[in-house]
PDB file of C-alpha atoms in Angstrom:
ATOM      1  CA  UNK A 473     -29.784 -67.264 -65.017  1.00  0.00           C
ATOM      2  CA  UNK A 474     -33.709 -67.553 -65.116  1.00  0.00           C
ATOM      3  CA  UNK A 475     -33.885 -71.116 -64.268  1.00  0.00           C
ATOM      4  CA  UNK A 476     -33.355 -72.510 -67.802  1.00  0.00           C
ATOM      5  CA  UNK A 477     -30.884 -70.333 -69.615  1.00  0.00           C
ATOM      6  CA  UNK A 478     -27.292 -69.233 -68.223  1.00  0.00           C
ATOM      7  CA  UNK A 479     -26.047 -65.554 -69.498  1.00  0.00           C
ATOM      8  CA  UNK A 480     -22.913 -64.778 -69.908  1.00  0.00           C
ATOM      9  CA  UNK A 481     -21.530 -61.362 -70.829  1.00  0.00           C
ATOM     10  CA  UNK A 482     -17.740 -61.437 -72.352  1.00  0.00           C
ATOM     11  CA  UNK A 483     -15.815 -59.935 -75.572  1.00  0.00           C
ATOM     12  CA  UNK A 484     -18.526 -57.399 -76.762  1.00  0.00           C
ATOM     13  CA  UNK A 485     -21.289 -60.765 -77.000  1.00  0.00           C
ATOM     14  CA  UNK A 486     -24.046 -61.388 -74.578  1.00  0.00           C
ATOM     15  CA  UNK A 487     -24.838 -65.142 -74.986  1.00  0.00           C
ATOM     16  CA  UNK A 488     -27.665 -67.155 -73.877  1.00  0.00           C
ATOM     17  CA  UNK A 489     -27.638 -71.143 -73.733  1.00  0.00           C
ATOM     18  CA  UNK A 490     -30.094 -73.811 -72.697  1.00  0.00           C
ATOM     19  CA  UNK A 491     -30.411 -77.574 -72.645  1.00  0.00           C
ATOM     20  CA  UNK A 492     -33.827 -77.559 -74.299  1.00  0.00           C
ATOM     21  CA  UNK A 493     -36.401 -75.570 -75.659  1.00  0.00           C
ATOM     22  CA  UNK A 494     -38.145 -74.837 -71.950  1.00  0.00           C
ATOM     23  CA  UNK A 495     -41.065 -76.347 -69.866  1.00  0.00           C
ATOM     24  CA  UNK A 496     -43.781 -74.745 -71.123  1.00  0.00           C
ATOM     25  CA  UNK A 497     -45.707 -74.350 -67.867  1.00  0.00           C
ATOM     26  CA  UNK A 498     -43.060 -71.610 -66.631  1.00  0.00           C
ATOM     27  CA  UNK A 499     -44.443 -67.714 -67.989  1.00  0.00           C
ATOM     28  CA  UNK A 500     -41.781 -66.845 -70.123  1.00  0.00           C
ATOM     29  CA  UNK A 501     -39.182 -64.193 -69.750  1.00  0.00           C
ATOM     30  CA  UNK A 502     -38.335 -61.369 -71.831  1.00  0.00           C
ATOM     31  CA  UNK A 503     -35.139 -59.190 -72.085  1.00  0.00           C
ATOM     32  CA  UNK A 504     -34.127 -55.828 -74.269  1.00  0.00           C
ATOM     33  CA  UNK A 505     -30.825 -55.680 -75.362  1.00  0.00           C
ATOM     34  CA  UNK A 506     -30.128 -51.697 -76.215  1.00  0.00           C
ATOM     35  CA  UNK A 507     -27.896 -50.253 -78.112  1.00  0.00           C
ATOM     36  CA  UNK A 508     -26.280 -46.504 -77.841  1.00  0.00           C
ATOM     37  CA  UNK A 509     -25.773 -44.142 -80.811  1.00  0.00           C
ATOM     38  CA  UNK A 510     -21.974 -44.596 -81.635  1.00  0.00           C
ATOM     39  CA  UNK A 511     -21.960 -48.227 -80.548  1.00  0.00           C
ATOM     40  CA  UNK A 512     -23.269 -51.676 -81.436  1.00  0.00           C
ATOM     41  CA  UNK A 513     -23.430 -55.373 -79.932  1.00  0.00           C
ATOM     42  CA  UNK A 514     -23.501 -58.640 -80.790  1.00  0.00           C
ATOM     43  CA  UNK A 515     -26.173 -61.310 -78.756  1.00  0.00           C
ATOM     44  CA  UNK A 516     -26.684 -64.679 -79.300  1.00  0.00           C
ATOM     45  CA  UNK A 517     -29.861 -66.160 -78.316  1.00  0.00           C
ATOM     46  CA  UNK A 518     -31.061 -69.422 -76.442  1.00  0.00           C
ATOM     47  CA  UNK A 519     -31.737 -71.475 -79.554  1.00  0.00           C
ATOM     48  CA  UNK A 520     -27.787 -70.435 -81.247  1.00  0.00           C
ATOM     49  CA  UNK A 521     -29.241 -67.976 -83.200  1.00  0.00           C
ATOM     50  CA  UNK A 522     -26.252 -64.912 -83.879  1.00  0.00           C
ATOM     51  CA  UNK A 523     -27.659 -61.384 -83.643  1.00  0.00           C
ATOM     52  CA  UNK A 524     -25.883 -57.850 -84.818  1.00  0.00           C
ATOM     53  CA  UNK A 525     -27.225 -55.386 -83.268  1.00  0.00           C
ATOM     54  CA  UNK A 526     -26.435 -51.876 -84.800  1.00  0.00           C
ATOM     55  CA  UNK A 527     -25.929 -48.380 -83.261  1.00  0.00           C
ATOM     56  CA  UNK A 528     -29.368 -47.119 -81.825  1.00  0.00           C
ATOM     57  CA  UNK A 529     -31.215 -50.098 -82.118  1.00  0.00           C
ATOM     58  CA  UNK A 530     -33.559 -52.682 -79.848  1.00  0.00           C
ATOM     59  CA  UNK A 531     -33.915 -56.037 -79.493  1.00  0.00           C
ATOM     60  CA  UNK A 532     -36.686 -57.394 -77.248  1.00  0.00           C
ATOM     61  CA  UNK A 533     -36.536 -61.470 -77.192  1.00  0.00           C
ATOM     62  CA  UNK A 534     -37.181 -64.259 -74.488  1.00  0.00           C
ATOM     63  CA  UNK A 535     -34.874 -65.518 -72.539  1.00  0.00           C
ATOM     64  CA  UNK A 536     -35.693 -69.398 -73.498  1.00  0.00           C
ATOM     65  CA  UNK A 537     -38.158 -70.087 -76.380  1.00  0.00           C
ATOM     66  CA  UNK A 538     -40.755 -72.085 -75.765  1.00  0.00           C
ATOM     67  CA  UNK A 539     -43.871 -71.337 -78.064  1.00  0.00           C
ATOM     68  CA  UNK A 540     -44.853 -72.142 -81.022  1.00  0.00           C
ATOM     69  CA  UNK A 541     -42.747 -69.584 -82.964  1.00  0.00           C
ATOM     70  CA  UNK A 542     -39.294 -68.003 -82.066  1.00  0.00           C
ATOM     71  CA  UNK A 543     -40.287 -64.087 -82.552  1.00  0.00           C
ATOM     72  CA  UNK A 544     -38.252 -60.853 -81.330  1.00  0.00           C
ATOM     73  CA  UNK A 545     -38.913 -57.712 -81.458  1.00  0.00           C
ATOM     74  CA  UNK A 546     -36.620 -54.875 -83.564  1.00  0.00           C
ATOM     75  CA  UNK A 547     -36.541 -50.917 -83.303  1.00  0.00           C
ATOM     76  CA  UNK A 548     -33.675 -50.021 -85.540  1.00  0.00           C
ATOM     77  CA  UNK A 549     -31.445 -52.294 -87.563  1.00  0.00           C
ATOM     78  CA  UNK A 550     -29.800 -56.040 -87.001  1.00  0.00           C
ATOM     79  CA  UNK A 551     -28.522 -58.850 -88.780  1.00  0.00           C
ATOM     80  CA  UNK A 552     -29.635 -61.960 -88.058  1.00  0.00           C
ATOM     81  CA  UNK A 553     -28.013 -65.564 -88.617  1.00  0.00           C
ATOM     82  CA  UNK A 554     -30.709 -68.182 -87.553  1.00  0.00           C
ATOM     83  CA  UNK A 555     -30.328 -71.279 -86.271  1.00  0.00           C
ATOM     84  CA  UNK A 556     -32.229 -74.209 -88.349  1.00  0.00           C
ATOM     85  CA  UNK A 557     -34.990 -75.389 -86.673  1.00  0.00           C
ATOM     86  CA  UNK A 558     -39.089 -76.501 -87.531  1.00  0.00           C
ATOM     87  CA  UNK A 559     -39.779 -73.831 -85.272  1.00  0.00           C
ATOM     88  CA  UNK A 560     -40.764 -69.888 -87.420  1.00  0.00           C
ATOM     89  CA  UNK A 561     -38.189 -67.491 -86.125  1.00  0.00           C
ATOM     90  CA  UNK A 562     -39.777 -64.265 -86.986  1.00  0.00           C
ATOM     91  CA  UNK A 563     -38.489 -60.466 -86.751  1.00  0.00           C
ATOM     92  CA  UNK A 564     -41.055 -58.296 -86.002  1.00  0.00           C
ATOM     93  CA  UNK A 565     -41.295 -54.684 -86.167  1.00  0.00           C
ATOM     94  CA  UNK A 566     -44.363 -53.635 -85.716  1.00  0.00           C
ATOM     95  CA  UNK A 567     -45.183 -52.550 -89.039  1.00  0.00           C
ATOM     96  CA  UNK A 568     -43.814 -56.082 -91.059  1.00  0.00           C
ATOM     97  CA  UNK A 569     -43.088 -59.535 -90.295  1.00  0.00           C
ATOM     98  CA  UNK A 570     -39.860 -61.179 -91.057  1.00  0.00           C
ATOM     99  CA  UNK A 571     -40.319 -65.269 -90.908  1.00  0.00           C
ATOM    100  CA  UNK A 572     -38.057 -67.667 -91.719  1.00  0.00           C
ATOM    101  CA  UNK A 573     -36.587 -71.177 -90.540  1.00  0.00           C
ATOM    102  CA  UNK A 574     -33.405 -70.625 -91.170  1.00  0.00           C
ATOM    103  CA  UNK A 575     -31.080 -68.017 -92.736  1.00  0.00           C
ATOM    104  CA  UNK A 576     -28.980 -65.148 -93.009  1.00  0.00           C
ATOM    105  CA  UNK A 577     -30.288 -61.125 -93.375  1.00  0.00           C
ATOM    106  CA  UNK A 578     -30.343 -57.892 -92.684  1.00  0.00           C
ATOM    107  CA  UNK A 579     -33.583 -55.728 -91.324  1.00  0.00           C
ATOM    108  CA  UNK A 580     -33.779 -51.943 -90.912  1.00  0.00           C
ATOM    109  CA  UNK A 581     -36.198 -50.476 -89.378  1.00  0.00           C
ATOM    110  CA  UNK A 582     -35.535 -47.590 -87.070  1.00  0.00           C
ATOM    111  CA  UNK A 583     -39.194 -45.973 -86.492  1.00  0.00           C
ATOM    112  CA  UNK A 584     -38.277 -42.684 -87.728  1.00  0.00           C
ATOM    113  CA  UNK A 585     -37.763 -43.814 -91.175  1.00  0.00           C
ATOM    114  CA  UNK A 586     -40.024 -43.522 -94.121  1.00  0.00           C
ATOM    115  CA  UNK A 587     -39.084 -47.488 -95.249  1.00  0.00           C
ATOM    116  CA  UNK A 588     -37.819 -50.548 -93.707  1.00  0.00           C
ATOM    117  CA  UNK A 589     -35.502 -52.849 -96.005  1.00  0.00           C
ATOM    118  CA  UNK A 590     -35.642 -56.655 -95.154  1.00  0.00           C
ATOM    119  CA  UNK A 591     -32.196 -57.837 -97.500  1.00  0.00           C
ATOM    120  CA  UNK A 592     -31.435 -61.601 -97.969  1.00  0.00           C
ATOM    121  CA  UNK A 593     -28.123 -62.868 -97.736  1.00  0.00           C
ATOM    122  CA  UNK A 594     -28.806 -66.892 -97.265  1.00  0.00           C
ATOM    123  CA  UNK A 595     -31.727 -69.080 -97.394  1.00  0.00           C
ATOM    124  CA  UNK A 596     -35.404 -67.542 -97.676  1.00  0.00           C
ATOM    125  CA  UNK A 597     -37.639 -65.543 -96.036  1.00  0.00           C
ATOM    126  CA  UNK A 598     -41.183 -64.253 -96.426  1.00  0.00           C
ATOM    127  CA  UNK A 599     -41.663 -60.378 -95.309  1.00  0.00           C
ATOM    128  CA  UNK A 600     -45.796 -59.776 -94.123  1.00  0.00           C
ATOM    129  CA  UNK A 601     -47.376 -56.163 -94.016  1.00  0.00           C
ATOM    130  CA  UNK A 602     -49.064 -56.160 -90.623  1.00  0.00           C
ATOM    131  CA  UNK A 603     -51.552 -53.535 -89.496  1.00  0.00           C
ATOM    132  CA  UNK A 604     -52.303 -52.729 -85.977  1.00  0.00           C
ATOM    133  CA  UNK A 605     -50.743 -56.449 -85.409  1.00  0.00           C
ATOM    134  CA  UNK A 606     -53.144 -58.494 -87.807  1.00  0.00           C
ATOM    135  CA  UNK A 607     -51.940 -59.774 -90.811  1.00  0.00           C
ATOM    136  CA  UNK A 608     -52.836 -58.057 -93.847  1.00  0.00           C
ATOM    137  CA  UNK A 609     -50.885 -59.510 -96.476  1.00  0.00           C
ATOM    138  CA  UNK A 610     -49.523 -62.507 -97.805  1.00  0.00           C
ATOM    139  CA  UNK A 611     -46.213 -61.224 -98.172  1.00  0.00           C
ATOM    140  CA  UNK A 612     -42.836 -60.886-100.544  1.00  0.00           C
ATOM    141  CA  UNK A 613     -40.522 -63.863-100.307  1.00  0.00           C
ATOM    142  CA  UNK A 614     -37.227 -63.105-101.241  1.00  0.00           C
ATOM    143  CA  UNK A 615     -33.885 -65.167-102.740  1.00  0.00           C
ATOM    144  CA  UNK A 616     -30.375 -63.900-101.592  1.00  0.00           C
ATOM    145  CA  UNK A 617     -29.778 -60.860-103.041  1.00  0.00           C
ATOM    146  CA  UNK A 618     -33.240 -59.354-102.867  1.00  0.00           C
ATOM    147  CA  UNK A 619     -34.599 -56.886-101.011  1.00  0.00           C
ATOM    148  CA  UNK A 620     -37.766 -55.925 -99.732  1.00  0.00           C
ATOM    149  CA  UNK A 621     -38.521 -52.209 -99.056  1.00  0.00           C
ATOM    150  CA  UNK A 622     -41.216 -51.520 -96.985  1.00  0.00           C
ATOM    151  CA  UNK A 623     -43.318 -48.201 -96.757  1.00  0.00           C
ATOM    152  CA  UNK A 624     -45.042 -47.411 -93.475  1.00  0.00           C
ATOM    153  CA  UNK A 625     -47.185 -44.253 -94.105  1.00  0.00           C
ATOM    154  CA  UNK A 626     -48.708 -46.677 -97.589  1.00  0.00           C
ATOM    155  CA  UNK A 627     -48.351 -50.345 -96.125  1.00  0.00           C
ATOM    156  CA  UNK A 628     -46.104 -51.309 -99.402  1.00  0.00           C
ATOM    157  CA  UNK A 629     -44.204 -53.203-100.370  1.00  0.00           C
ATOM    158  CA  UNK A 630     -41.498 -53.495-103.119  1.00  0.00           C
ATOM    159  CA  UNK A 631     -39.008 -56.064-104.036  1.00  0.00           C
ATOM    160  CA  UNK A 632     -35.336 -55.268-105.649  1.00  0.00           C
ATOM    161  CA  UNK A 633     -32.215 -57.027-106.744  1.00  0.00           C
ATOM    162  CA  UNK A 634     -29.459 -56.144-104.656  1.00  0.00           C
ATOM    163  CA  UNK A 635     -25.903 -57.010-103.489  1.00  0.00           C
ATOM    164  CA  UNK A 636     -26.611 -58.085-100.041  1.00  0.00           C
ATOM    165  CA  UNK A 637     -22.754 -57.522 -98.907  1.00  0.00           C
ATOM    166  CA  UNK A 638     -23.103 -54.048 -99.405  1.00  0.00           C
ATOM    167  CA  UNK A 639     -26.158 -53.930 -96.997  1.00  0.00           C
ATOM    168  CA  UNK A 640     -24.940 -55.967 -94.102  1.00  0.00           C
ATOM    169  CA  UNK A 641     -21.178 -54.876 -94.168  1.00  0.00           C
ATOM    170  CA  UNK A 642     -21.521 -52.886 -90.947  1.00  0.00           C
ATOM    171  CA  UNK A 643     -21.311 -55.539 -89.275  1.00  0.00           C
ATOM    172  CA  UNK A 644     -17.359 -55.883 -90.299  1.00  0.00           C
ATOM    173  CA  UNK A 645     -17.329 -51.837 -89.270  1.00  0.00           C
ATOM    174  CA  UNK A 646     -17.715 -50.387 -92.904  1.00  0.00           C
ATOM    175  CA  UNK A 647     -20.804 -48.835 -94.151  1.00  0.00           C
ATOM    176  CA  UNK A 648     -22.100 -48.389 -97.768  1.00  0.00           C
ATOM    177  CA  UNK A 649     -24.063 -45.857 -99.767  1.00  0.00           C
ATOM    178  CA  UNK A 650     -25.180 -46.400-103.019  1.00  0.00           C
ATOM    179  CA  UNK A 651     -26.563 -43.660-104.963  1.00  0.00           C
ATOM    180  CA  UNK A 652     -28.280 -42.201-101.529  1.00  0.00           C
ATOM    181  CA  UNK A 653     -29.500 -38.671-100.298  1.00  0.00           C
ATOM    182  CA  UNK A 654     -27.470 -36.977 -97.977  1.00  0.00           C
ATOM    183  CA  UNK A 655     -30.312 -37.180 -95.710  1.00  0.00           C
ATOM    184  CA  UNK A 656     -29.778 -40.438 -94.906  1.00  0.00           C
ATOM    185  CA  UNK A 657     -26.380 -40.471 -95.297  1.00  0.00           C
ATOM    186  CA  UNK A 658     -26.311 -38.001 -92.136  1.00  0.00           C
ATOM    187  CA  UNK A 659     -28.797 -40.156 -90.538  1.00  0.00           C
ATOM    188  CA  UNK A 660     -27.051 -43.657 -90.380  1.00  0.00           C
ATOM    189  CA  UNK A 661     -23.529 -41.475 -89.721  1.00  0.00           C
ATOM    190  CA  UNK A 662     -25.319 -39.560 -86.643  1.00  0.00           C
ATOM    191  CA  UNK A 663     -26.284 -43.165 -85.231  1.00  0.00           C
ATOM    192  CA  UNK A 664     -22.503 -44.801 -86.024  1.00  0.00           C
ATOM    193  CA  UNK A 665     -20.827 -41.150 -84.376  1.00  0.00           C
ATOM    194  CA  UNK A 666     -23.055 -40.153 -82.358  1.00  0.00           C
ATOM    195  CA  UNK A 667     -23.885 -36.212 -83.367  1.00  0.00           C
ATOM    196  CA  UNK A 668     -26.517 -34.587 -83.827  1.00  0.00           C
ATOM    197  CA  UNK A 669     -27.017 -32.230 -87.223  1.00  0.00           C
ATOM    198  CA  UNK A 670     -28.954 -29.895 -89.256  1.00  0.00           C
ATOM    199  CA  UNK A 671     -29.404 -28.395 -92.952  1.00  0.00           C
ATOM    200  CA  UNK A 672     -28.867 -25.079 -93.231  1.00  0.00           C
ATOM    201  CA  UNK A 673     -29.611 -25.426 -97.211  1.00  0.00           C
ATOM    202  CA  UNK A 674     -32.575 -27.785 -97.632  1.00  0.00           C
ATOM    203  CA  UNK A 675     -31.623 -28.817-101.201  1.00  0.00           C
ATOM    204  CA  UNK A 676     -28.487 -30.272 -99.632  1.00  0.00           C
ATOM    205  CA  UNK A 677     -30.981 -33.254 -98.161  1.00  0.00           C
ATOM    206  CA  UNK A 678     -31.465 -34.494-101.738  1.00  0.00           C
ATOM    207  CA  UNK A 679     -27.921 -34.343-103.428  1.00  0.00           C
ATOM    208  CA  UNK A 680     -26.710 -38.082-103.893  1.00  0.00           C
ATOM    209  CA  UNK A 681     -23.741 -40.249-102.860  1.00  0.00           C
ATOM    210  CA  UNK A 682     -22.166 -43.151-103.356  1.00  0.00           C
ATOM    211  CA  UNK A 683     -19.170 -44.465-100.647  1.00  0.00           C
ATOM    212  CA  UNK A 684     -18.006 -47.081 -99.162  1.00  0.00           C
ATOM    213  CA  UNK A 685     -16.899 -45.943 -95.585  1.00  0.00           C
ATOM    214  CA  UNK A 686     -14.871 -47.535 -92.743  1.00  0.00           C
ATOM    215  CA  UNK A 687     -15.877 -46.797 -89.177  1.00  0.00           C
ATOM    216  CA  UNK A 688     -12.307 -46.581 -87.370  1.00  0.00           C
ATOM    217  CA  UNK A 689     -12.301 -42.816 -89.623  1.00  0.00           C
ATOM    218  CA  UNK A 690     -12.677 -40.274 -88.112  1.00  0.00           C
ATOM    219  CA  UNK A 691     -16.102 -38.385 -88.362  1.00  0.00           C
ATOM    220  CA  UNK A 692     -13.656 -35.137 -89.867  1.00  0.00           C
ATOM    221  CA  UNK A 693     -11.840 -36.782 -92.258  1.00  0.00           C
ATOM    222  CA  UNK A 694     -15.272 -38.696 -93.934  1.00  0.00           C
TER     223      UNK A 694
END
């Protein structure tokens, strides 16, 4: 409890709640919700917005909102369900923007890959290119079922028709590939089971798969 929101920690959820949006007088109050390689959480914040938080990833958000915008901050990969409101809820990552009023998607990011995918499930949202925190684009907007793939070491941005479901199912504990290198294959599976790994051919990194995956396997049988 901060004084406006009550926390309460039970069945695997972190939930914050609050009578109104905060007296904007008071400094406001910011906490990081971390996840561990092998494991994930789910948060919901002060305004009802649902957050997924997958293995190996950050969250930094206030405690109570109170500005003019509703913005977090994400190192790694979440799914988002936002509650409606006239206020911008925006996912930030450093590198893009996520804004939207209300909707459902998916954002990876982790900050040792070479893209970040914003993927629309519901509603719509407008993905910015930021550099050194300034705005430097207008941005993509996307419908459900597209997907905007970001490139940090270029500052692009591309836009592709997807099936969401197959993008946010790890949040049901299944995970998807579709046509992808086995270097990131071993990358998201070394975040869901927690190993570390190495190639001892290179030209293994780009052979391609396609799977559909379900996490209560064991690491030896997938």
């Amino acid at each position: 409890y901060d004084g406006e929101a009550s926390i309460t920690d039970s069945d695997n959820r972190i939930s914050y709640s609050t009578g109104t949006q905060g007296n904007p007088s008071r400094p406001t109050y910011f906490n990081e919700l971390k996840t561990p390689r092998g494991g994930g959480y789910n948060l919901q914040l002060a305004d009802g917005t649902r957050v997924w938080l997958n293995a190996g990833s950050s969250l930094r958000y206030p405690v109570s909102f109170r500005d003019s915008v509703r913005q977090v901050i994400l190192d790694g990969e979440a799914y988002f369900e936002v509650s409606h409101s006239e206020t911008p809820f925006i996912v930030s990552t450093g590198s893009i923007n996520t804004r939207v009023l209300g909707t459902s998607f998916n954002v990876e990011a982790f900050s040792d890959d070479t893209e970040y995918k914003t993927t629309l499930v519901e509603g719509k949202v407008r993905v910015e290119s930021l550099e050194q925190g300034s705005l430097i684009s207008e941005g993509t907007i996307l419908e459900p079922d597209q997907q905007a793939v970001f490139i940090p070491s270029t500052g692009e941005i591309s836009k592709n028709e997807v099936d969401a479901s197959g993008y946010t199912s790890w949040i049901n504990g299944k995970l998807e590939f579709h046509n992808e290198t086995l270097e990131t294959v071993m990358k998201r599976l070394a975040r869901w089971y927690d190993f570390d790994y190495s190639f001892e051919n290179a030209a293994a990194r780009d052979f391609h798969f396609s799977a559909r995956l379900d996490k209560e396997e064991s690491i030896s049988s997938i």
